[in-house]
CSV table of C-alpha atoms in Angstrom, one decimal:
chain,number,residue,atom,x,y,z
A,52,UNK,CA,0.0,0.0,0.0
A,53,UNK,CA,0.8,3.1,-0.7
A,54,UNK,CA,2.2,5.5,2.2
A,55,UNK,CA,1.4,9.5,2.0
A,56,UNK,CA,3.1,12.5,3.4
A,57,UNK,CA,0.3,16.0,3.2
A,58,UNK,CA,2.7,18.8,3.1
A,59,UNK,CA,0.9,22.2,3.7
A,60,UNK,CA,2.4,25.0,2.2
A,61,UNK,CA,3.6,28.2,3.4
A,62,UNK,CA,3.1,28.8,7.2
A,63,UNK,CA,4.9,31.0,9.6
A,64,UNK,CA,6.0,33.6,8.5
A,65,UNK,CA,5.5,32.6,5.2
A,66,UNK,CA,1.9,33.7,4.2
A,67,UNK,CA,2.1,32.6,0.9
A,68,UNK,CA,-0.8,34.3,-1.2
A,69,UNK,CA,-3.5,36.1,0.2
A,70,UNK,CA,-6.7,37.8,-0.5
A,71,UNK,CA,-10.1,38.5,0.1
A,72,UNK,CA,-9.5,37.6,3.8
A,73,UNK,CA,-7.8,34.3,2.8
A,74,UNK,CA,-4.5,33.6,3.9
A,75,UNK,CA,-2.7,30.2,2.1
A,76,UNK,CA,-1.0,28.9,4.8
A,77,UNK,CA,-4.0,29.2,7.4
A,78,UNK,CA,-6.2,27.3,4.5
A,79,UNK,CA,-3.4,24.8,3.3
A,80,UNK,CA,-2.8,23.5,6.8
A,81,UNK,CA,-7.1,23.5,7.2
A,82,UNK,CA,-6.9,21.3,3.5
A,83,UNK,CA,-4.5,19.2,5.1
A,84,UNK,CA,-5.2,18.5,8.2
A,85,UNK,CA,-8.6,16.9,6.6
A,86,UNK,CA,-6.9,15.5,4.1
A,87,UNK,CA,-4.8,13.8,7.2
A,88,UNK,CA,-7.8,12.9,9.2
A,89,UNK,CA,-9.6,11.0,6.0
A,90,UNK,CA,-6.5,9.1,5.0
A,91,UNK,CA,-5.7,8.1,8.5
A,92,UNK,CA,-9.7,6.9,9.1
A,93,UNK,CA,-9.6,5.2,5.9
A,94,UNK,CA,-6.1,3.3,7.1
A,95,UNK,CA,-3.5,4.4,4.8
A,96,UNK,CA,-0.6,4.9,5.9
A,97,UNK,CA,-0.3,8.9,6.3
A,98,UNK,CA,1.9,11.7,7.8
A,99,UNK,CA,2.1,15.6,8.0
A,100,UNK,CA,4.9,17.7,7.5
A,101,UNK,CA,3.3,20.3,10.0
A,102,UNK,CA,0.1,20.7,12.3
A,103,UNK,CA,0.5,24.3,13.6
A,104,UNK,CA,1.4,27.9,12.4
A,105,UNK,CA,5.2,27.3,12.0
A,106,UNK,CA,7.9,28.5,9.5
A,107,UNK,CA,10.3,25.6,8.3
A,108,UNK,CA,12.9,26.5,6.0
A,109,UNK,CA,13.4,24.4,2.8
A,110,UNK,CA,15.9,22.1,4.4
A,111,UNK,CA,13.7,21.3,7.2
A,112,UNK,CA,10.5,20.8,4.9
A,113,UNK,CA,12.3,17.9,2.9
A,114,UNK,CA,13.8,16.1,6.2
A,115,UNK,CA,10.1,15.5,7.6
A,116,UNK,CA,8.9,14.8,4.3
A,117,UNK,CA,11.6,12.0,4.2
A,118,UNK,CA,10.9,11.2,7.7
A,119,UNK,CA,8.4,8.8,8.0
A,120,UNK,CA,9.2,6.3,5.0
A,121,UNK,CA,12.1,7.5,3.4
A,122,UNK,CA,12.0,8.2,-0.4
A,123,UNK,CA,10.8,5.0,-1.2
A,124,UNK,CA,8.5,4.3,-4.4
A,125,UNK,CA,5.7,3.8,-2.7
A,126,UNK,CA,5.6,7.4,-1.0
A,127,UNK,CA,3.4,9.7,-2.3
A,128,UNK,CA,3.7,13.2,-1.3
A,129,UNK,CA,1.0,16.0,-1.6
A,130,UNK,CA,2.4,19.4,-1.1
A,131,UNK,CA,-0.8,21.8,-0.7
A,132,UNK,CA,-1.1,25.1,-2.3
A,133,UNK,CA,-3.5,27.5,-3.2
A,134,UNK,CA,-2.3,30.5,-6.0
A,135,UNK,CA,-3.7,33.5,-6.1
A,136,UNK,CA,-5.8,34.4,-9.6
A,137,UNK,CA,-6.7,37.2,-11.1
């Protein structure tokens, strides 16, 4: 079975986009953290890169996506972003 790592963009004091009262991090770690919670009651094998508001710098993004199952084949990772449009 595959095993998934949820990345959520952004966070910290990285915003990301914003707009229309939206921030990207605040809704990419909501996304994710139900993305999480559906995988994990569905019994796939699934971790998160972060949980809270917290900046990690690019280094420290890829060591806890490699983390949990290494950068095996069967590792999917979702890395959750939402662009701002005109």
């Amino acid at each position: 079975m595959a095993k998934i790592v949820i990345d959520p963009g952004h966070g910290g004091t990285d915003g990301g986009a914003s707009g229309n009262g939206i921030v990207e991090k605040d809704l990419t770690l909501e996304i994710s953290k139900y993305m999480y919670d559906k995988f994990d009651e569905l019994g796939v094998p699934v971790s998160i890169t972060r949980t809270t508001d917290e900046t990690l710098s690019p280094t420290e993004r890829v060591e806890r996506i490699l983390a949990p199952y290494g950068n095996e084949s069967d590792v999917i990772v979702i890395s959750n972003h939402i662009n701002a449009g005109g």
